[in-house]
CSV table of C-alpha atoms in Angstrom, one decimal:
chain,number,residue,atom,x,y,z
A,1,MET,CA,58.0,72.3,-2.3
A,2,SER,CA,55.5,70.3,0.0
A,3,LEU,CA,53.2,73.1,-0.1
A,4,LEU,CA,53.5,73.8,-3.7
A,5,THR,CA,52.3,70.0,-4.4
A,6,LYS,CA,49.5,70.6,-2.0
A,7,GLY,CA,48.3,73.6,-4.1
A,8,ASP,CA,49.2,76.4,-1.4
A,9,ILE,CA,51.1,78.4,-3.8
A,10,GLN,CA,51.2,81.5,-1.2
A,11,ALA,CA,52.5,80.0,1.6
A,12,SER,CA,55.2,78.3,-0.5
A,13,TRP,CA,56.3,81.4,-2.3
A,14,SER,CA,56.5,83.0,1.2
A,15,MET,CA,58.6,80.2,2.7
A,16,HIS,CA,61.1,79.7,-0.2
A,17,PRO,CA,60.6,82.0,-3.5
A,18,LEU,CA,62.8,79.6,-5.4
A,19,ALA,CA,61.1,76.6,-4.8
A,20,MET,CA,58.9,76.8,-7.8
A,21,PHE,CA,61.9,77.0,-9.9
A,22,ALA,CA,63.6,74.3,-8.2
A,23,PHE,CA,60.2,72.2,-8.9
A,24,ALA,CA,60.3,73.0,-12.4
A,25,ALA,CA,64.1,72.0,-13.0
A,26,ILE,CA,63.3,68.6,-11.4
A,27,GLY,CA,60.4,68.2,-13.2
A,28,TYR,CA,62.1,69.1,-16.6
A,29,ARG,CA,64.7,66.6,-15.7
A,30,ILE,CA,62.8,63.9,-14.7
A,31,TYR,CA,61.2,64.3,-18.3
A,32,GLN,CA,64.6,64.4,-20.1
A,33,LEU,CA,65.6,61.1,-18.4
A,34,ILE,CA,62.2,59.5,-19.4
A,35,LYS,CA,62.8,60.7,-23.0
A,36,LEU,CA,66.4,59.3,-23.0
A,37,ILE,CA,65.1,55.9,-21.7
A,38,LYS,CA,62.4,55.6,-24.2
A,39,THR,CA,64.6,56.6,-27.3
A,40,SER,CA,67.8,54.5,-26.1
A,41,ASN,CA,68.1,50.9,-27.8
A,42,HIS,CA,69.0,48.3,-25.5
A,43,TYR,CA,71.3,45.5,-27.1
A,44,GLY,CA,72.2,42.0,-25.5
């Protein structure tokens, strides 16, 4: 994933083909959590 963040897609794909899927899944999960935090009401 380090190579993918640096922009070296070819080397990243050759080392670990599922890294792009994992990176996308982690990014999507972070997006979901931020969206949940922004829409939840905090009482107290």
